[in-house]
Short mmCIF file of C-alpha atoms and ligand atoms in Angstrom, two decimals:
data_model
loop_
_atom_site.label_atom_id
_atom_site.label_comp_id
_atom_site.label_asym_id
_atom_site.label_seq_id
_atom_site.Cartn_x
_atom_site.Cartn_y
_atom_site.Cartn_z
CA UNK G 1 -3.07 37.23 -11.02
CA UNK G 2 -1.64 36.45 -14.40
CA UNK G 3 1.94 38.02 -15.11
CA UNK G 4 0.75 41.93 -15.88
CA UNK G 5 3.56 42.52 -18.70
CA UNK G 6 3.09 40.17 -21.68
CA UNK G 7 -0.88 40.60 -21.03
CA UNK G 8 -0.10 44.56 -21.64
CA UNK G 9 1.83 43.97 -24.52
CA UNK G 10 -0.37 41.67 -26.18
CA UNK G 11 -3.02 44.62 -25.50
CA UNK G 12 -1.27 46.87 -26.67
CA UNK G 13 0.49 46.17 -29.66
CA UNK G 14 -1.70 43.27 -31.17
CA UNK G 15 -5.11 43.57 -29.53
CA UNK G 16 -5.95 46.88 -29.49
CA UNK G 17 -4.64 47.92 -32.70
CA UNK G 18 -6.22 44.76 -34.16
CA UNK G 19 -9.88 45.73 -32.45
CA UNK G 20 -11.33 47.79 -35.35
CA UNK G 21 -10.16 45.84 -38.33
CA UNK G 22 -11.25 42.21 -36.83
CA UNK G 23 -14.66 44.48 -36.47
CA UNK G 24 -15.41 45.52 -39.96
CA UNK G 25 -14.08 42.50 -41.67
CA UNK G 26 -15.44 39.81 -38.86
CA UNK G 27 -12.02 38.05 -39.17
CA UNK G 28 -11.25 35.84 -36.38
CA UNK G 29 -8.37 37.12 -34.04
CA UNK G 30 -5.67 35.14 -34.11
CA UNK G 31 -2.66 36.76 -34.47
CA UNK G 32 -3.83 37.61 -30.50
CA UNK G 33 -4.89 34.05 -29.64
CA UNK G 34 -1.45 32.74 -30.65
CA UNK G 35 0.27 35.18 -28.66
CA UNK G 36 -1.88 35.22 -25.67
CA UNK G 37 -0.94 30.91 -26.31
CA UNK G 38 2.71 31.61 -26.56
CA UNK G 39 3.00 33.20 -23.24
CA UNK G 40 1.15 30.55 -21.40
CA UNK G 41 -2.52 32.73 -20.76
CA UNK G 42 -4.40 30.09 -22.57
CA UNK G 43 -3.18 27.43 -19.76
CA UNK G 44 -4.20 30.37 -17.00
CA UNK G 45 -6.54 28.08 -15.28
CA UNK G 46 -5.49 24.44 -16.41
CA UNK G 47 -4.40 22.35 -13.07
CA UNK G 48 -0.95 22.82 -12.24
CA UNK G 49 -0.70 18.90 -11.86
CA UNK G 50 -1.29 18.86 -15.97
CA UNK G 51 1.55 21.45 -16.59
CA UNK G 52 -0.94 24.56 -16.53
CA UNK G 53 -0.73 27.60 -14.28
CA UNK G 54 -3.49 26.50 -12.03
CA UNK G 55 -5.47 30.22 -11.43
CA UNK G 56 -8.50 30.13 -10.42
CA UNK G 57 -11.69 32.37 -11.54
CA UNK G 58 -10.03 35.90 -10.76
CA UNK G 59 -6.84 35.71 -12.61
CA UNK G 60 -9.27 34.67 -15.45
CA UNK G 61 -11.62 37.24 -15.11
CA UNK G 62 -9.28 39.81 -14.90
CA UNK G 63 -7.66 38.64 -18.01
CA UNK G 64 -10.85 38.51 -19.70
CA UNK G 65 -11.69 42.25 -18.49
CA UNK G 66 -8.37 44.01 -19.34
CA UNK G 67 -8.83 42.13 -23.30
CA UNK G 68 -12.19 43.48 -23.13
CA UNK G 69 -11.18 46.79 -23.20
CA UNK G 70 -9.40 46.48 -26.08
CA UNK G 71 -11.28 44.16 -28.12
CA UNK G 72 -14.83 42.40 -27.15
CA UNK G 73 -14.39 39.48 -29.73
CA UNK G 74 -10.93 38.45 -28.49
CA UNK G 75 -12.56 38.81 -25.19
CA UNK G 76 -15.76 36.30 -25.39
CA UNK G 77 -13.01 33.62 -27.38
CA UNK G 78 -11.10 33.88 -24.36
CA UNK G 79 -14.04 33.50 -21.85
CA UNK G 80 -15.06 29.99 -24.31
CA UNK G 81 -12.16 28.78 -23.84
CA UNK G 82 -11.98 29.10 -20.10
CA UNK G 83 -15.37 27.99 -19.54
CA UNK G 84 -14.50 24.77 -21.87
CA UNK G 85 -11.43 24.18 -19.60
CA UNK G 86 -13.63 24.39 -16.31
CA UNK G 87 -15.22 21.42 -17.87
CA UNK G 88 -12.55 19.60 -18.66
CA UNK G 89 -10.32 19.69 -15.60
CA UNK G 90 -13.31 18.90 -13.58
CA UNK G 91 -14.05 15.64 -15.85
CA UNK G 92 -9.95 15.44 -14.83
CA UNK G 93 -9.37 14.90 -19.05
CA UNK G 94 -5.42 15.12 -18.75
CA UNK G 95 -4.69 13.91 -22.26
CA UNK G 96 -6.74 17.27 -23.31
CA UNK G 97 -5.50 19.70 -20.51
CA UNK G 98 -1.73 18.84 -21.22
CA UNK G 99 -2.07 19.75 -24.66
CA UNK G 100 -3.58 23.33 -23.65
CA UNK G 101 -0.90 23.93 -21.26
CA UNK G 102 1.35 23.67 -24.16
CA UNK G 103 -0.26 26.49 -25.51
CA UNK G 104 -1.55 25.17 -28.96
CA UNK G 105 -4.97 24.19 -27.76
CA UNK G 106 -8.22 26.27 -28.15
CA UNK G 107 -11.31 25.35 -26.88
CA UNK G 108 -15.27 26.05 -26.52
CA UNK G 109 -18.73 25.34 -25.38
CA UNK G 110 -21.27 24.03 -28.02
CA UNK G 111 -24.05 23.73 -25.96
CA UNK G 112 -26.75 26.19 -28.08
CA UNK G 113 -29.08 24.19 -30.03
CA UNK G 114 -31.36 25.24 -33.38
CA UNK G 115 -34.13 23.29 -31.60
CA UNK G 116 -33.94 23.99 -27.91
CA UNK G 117 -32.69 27.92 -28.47
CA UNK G 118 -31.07 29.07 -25.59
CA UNK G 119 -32.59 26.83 -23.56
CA UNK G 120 -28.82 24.96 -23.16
CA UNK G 121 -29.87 22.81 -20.13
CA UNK G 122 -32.35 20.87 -22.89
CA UNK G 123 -30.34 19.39 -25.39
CA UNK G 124 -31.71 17.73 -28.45
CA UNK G 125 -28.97 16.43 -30.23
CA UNK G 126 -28.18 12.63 -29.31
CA UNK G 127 -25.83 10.29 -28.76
CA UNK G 128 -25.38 6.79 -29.85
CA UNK G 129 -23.28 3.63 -28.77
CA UNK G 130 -22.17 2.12 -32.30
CA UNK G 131 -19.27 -0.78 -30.77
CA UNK G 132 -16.59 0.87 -29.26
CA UNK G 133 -17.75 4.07 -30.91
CA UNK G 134 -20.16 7.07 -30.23
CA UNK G 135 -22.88 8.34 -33.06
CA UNK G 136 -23.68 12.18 -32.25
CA UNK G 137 -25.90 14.05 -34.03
CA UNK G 138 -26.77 17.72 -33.47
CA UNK G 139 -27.64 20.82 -34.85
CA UNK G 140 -25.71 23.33 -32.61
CA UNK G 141 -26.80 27.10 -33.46
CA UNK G 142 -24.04 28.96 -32.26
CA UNK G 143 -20.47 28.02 -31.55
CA UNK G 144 -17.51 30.48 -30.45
CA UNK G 145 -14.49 30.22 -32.68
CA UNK G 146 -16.06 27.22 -34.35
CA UNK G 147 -13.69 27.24 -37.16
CA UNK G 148 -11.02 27.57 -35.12
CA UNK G 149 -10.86 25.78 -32.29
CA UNK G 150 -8.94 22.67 -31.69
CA UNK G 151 -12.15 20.94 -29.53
CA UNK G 152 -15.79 21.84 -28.71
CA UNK G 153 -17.26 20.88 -24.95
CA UNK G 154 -20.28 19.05 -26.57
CA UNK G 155 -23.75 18.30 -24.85
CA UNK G 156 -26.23 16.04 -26.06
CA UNK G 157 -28.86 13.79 -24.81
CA UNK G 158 -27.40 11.10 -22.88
CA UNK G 159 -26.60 7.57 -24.12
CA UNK G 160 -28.83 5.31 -21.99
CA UNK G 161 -28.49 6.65 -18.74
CA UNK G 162 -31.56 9.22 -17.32
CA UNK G 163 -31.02 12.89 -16.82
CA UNK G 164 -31.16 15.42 -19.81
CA UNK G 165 -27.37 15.84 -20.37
CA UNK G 166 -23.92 14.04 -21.78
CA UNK G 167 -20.86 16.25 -22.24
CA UNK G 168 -18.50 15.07 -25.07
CA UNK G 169 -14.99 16.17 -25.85
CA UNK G 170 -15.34 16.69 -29.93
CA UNK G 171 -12.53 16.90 -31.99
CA UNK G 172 -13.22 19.43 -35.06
CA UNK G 173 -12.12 18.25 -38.76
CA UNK G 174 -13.18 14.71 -39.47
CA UNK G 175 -16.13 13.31 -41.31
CA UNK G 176 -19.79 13.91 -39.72
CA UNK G 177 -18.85 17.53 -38.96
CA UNK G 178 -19.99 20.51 -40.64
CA UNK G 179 -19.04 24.00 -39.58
CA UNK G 180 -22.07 26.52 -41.20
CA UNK G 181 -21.74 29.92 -42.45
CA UNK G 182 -19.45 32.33 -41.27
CA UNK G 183 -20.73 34.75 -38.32
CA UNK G 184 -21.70 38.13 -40.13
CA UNK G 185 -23.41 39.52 -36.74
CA UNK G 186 -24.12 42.89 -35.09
CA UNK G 187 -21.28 42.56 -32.28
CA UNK G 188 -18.26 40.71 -31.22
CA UNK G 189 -18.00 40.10 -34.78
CA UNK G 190 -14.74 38.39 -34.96
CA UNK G 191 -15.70 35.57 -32.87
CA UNK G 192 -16.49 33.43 -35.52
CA UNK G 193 -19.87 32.03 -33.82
CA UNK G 194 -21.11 29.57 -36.64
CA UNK G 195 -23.47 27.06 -36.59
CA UNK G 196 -22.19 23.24 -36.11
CA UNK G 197 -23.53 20.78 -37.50
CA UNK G 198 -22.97 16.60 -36.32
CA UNK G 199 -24.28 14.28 -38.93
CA UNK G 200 -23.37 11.14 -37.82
CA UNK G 201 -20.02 12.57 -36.56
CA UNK G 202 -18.10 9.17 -34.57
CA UNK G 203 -16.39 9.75 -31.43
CA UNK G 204 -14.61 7.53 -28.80
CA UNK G 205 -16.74 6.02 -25.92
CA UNK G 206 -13.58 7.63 -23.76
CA UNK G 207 -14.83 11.24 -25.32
CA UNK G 208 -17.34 11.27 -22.51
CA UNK G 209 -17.25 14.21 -19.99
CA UNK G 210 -18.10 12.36 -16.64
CA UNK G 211 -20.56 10.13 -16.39
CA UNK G 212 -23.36 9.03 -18.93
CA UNK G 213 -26.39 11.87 -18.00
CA UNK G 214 -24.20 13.71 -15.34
CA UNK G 215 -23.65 16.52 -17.97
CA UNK G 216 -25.82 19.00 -16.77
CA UNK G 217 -24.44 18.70 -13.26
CA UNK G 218 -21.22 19.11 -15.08
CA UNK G 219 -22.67 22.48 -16.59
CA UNK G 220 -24.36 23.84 -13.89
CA UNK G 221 -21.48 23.17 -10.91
CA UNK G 222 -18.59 23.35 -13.21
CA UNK G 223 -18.87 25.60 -16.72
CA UNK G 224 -21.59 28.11 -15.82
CA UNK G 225 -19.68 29.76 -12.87
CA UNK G 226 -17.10 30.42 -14.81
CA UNK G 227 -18.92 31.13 -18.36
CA UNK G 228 -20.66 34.15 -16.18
CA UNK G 229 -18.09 35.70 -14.29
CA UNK G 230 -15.96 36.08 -17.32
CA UNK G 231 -19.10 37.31 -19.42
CA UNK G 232 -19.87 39.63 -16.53
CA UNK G 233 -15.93 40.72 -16.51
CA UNK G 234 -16.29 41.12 -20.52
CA UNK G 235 -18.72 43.31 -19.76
CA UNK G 236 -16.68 45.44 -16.99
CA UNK G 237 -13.50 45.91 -19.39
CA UNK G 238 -16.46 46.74 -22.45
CA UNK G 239 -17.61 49.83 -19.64
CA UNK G 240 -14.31 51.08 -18.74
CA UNK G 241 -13.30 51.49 -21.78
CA UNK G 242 -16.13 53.25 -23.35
CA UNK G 243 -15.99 55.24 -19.98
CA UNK G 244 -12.29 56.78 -20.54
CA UNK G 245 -12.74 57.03 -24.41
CA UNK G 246 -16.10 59.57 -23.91
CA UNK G 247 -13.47 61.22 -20.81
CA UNK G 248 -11.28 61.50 -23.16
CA UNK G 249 -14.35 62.82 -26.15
CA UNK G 250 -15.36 65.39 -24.12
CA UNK G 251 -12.43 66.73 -22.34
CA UNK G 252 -10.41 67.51 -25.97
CA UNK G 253 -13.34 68.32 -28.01
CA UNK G 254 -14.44 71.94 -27.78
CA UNK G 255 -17.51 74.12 -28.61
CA UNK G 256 -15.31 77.29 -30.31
CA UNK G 257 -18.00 79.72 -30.51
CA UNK G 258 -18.27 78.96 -26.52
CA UNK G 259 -14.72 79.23 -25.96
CA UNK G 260 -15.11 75.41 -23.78
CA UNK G 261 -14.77 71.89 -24.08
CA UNK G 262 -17.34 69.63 -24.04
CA UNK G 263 -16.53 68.54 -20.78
CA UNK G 264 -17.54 72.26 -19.95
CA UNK G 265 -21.04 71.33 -20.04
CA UNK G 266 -22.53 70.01 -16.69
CA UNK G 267 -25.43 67.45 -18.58
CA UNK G 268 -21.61 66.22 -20.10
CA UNK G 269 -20.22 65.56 -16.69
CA UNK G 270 -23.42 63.96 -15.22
CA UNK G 271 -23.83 61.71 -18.36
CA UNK G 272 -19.90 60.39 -17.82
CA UNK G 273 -20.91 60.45 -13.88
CA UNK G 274 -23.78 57.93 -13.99
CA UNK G 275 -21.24 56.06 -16.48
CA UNK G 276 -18.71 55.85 -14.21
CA UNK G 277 -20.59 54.79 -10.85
CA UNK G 278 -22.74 52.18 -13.09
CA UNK G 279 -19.47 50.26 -13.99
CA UNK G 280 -17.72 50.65 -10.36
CA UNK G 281 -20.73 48.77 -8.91
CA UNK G 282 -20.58 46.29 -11.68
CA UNK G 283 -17.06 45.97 -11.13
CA UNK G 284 -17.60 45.78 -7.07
CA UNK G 285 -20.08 43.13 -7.78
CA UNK G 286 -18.18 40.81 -9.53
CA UNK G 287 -15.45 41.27 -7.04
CA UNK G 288 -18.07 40.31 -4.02
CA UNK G 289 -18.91 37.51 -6.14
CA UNK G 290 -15.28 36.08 -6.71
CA UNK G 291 -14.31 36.82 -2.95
CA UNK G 292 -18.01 34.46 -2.12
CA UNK G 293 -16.28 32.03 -4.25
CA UNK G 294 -13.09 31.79 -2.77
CA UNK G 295 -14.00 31.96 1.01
CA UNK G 296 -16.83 29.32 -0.28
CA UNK G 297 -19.41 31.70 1.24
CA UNK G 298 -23.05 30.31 1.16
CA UNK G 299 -24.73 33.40 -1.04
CA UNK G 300 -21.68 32.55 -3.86
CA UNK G 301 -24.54 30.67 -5.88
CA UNK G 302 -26.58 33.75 -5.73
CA UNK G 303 -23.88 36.20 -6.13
CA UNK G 304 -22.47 34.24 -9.20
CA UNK G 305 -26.01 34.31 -11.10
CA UNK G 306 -26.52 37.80 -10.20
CA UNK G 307 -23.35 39.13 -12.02
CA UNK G 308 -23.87 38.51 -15.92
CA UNK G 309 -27.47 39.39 -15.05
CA UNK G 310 -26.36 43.10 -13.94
CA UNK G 311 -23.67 43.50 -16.30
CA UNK G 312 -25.26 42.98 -19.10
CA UNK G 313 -27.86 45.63 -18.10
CA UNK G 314 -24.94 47.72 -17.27
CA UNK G 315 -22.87 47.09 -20.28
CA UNK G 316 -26.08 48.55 -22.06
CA UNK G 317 -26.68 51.34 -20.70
CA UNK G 318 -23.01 52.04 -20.67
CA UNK G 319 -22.56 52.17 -24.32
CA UNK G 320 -26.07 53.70 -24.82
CA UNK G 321 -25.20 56.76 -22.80
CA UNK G 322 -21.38 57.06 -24.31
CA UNK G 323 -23.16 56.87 -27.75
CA UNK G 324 -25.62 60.24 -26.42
CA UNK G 325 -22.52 61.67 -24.47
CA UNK G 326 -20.46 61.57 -27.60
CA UNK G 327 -23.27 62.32 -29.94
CA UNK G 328 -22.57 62.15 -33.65
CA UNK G 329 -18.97 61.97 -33.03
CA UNK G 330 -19.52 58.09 -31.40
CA UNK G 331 -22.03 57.44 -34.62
CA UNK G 332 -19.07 57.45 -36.83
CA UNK G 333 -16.84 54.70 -36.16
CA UNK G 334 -13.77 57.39 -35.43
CA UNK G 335 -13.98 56.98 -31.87
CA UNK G 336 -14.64 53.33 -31.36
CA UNK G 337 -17.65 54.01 -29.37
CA UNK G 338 -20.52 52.79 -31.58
CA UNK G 339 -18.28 49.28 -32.03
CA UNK G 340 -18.63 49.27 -28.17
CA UNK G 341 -22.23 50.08 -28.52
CA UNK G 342 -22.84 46.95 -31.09
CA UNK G 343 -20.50 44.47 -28.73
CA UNK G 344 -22.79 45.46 -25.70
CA UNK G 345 -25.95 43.82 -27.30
CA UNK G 346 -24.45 40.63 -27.15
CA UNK G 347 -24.24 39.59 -23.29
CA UNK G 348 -27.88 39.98 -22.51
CA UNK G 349 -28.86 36.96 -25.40
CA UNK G 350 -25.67 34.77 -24.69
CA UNK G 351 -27.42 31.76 -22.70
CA UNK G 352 -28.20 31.93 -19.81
CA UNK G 353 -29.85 34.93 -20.88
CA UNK G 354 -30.73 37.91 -18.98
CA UNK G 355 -34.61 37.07 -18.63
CA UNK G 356 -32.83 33.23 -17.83
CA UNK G 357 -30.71 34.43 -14.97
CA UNK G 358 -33.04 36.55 -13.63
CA UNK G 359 -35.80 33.24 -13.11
CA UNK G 360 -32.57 31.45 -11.59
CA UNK G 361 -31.84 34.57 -8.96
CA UNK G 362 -35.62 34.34 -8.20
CA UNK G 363 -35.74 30.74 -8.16
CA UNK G 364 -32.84 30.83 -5.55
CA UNK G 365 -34.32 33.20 -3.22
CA UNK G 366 -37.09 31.48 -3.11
CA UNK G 367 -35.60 28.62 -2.52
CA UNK G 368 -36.50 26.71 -5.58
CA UNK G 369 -34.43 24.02 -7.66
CA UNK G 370 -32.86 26.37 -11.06
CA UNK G 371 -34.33 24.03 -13.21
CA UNK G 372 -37.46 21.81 -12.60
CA UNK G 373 -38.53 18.75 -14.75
CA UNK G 374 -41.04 21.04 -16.91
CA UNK G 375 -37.69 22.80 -18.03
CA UNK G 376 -35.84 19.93 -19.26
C1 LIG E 1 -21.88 36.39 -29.87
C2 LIG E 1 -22.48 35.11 -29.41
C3 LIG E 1 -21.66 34.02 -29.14
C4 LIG E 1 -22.22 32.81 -28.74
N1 LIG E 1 -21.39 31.74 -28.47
C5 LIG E 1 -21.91 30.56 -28.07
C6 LIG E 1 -21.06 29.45 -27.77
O1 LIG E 1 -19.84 29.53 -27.86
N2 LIG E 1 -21.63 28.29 -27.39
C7 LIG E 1 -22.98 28.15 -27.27
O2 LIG E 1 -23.42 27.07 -26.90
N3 LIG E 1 -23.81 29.19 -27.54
C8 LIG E 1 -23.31 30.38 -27.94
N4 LIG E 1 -24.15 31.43 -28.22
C9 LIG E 1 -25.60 31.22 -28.22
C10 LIG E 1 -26.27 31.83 -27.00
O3 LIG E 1 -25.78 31.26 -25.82
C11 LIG E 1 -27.80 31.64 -27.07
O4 LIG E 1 -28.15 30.29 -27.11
C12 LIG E 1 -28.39 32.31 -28.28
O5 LIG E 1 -27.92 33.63 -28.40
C13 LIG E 1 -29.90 32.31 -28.13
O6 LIG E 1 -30.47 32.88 -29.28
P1 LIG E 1 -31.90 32.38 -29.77
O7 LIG E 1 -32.31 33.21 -30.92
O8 LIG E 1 -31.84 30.91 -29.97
O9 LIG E 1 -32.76 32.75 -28.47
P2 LIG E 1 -34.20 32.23 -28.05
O10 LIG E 1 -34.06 31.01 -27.19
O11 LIG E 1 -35.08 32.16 -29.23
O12 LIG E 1 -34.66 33.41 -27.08
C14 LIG E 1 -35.14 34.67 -27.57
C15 LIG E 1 -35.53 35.53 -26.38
O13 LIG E 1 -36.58 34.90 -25.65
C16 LIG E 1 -36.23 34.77 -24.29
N5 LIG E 1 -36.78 33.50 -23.78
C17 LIG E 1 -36.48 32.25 -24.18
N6 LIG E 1 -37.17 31.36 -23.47
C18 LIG E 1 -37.91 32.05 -22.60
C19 LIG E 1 -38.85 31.69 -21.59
N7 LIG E 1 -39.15 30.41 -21.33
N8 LIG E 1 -39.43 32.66 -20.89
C20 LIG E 1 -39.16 33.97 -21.13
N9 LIG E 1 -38.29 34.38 -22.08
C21 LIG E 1 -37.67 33.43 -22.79
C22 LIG E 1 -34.73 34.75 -24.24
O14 LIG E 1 -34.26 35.21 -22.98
C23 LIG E 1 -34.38 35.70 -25.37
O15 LIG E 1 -34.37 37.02 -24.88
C24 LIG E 1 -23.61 32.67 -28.62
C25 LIG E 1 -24.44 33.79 -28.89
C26 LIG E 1 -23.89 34.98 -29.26
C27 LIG E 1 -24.80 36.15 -29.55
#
């Protein structure tokens, strides 16, 4: 597990009293990136043999879950960049890793395309050899902190090889880049998700992640296990917290003329109840999944596409029933509740998407390849 204290202070006194304002203006959070970078939580899971603290999925996830109850758009930045660095230290890319275990190095998925939707295993953007240089050219529809990152995990069609995926390690800033309009959206609003666009953007040849159309291997086996056990963890810290803050509602508020609190009220206390056991087994199946992981069970693959599928459900019907426990009290945006409400919308269209994952957890039961060549 990461060191508790400096997470809890960063929660506490830059997070969570950060949450609301980052919110309503949509401004990206980075008074609490640069701290969580200053004591060392953005190199969390970079390979100790590249200067980072080597933790594996859990210490992230629980990272990602206690920021989530603070603030959801600090939280999915977070979860980008870990997913990004699953990428990278599995293409073994020290030059990049050492520079995030310094601390001053965010980075992110662009996989989403305007053409292909969500549909991230089917890039359209391409690549091209041009001498000792690569031509990209993409229109990616959604990027995490896309004005702010220091590098973008980049997929496109491959260069010449077969197989529907590159990865590239793009560098932000230089000509043939275009970051779009900033994110205005219903959730998660400060984590400045912006279209990117490559017009003839020139990279390295030694930008390539892995080998030439191994990118979707690299995806599949290397980002998305991470990318959905942090999104499912999002999701857990997102419930918790909207869990104690209608506790909280309903045990101070109080119906005078009755001479009780809310909390008084049995349909109350059954409304918090289903709450509560809804994000204990979220939280119980996320930890099954991790402990699969780790002991390199055979139903991890299952277990791991299973999570973000049920917690985004969860997450849901979480807020929704904090919103009716709370009633007009959660509409206003006193109690933080309908902020939690709007965040909770955004797991279940993040790619893989719910209706995605649940054809993969079929598809695996059934013994069927996640993907087949109608897909891609
Ligand atoms: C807050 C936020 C942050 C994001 N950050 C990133 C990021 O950092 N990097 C990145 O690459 N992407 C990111 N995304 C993009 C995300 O992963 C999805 O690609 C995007 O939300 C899909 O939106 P769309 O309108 O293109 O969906 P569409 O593909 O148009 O899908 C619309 C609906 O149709 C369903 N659908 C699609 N195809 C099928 C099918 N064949 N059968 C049945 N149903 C189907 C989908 O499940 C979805 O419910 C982010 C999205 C959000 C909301």
């Amino acid at each position: 597990m990461a060191d508790q204290e400096p997470l809890t202070r960063i929660i506490e006194e830059i997070v969570a009293p950060g949450a609301a304002e980052v919110d309503r203006t949509g401004g990206f959070p980075r008074k609490a990136v640069d701290a969580l970078a200053d004591e060392g939580l953005l190199a969390l899971t970079v390979p100790a043999a590249h200067g980072g603290t080597g933790q594996g999925p859990r210490a992230a996830a629980d990272v990602v879950r206690r920021i989530s109850t603070a603030c959801g758009s600090t939280a999915m930045v977070v979860t980008m960049h870990y997913s990004a660095v699953a990428a990278l230290a599995v293409a073994d890319r020290a030059d990049v890793l050492r520079e995030i275990a310094t601390g001053r190095h965010l980075s992110t998925l662009a996989f989403s395309e305007a053409g292909s939707r969500s549909h991230f295993w089917a890039p359209l953007g391409t690549a091209t050899a041009e001498g000792d240089e690569v031509r990209l050219d993409a229109h990616k529809s959604w990027v995490t902190s896309a004005g702010q990152a220091d590098s973008y995990v980049w997929s496109s069609r491959p260069l010449s090889a077969p197989g529907p995926m590159s990865l590239w390690l793009v560098r932000p800033g230089g000509p043939g880049l275009t970051v779009g309009a900033e994110f205005d959206g219903l959730g998660l609003r400060g984590n400045d998700s912006r279209p990117v666009t490559a017009d003839g953007l020139r990279v390295p040849a030694t930008a390539l992640l892995g080998p030439d159309g191994a990118g979707l291997d690299l995806a599949l086996g290397a980002v998305l296990p991470w990318f959905l056990l942090l999104n499912a963890a999002a999701s857990v810290g997102l419930m918790e917290a909207v869990t104690r803050e209608t506790t909280a509602h309903l045990s101070r508020t109080r119906l005078r003329h009755l001479d009780r609190s809310l909390a008084q009220q049995p349909e109350a206390r059954a409304t918090l109840a289903r709450m509560r056991i809804e994000t204990d087994r979220t939280a119980a199946l996320v930890d099954t999944a991790l402990t699969a992981l780790e002991q390199g069970r055979e139903d991890a693959q299952l277990l791991v596409l299973e999570v973000k599928a049920a917690a985004d459900g969860s997450a849901a019907e979480v807020a929704d029933l904090a919103m009716t426990a709370c009633g007009g009290a959660a509409f206003r945006k006193e109690l933080g509740i309908e902020r939690r409400f709007r965040d909770s919308r955004a797991a279940r269209v993040m790619a893989p998407t719910t209706t995605a994952l649940l054809d993969f957890v079929g598809r695996a039961l059934c013994g069927l390849p996640l993907l087949d060549g109608a897909d891609a």
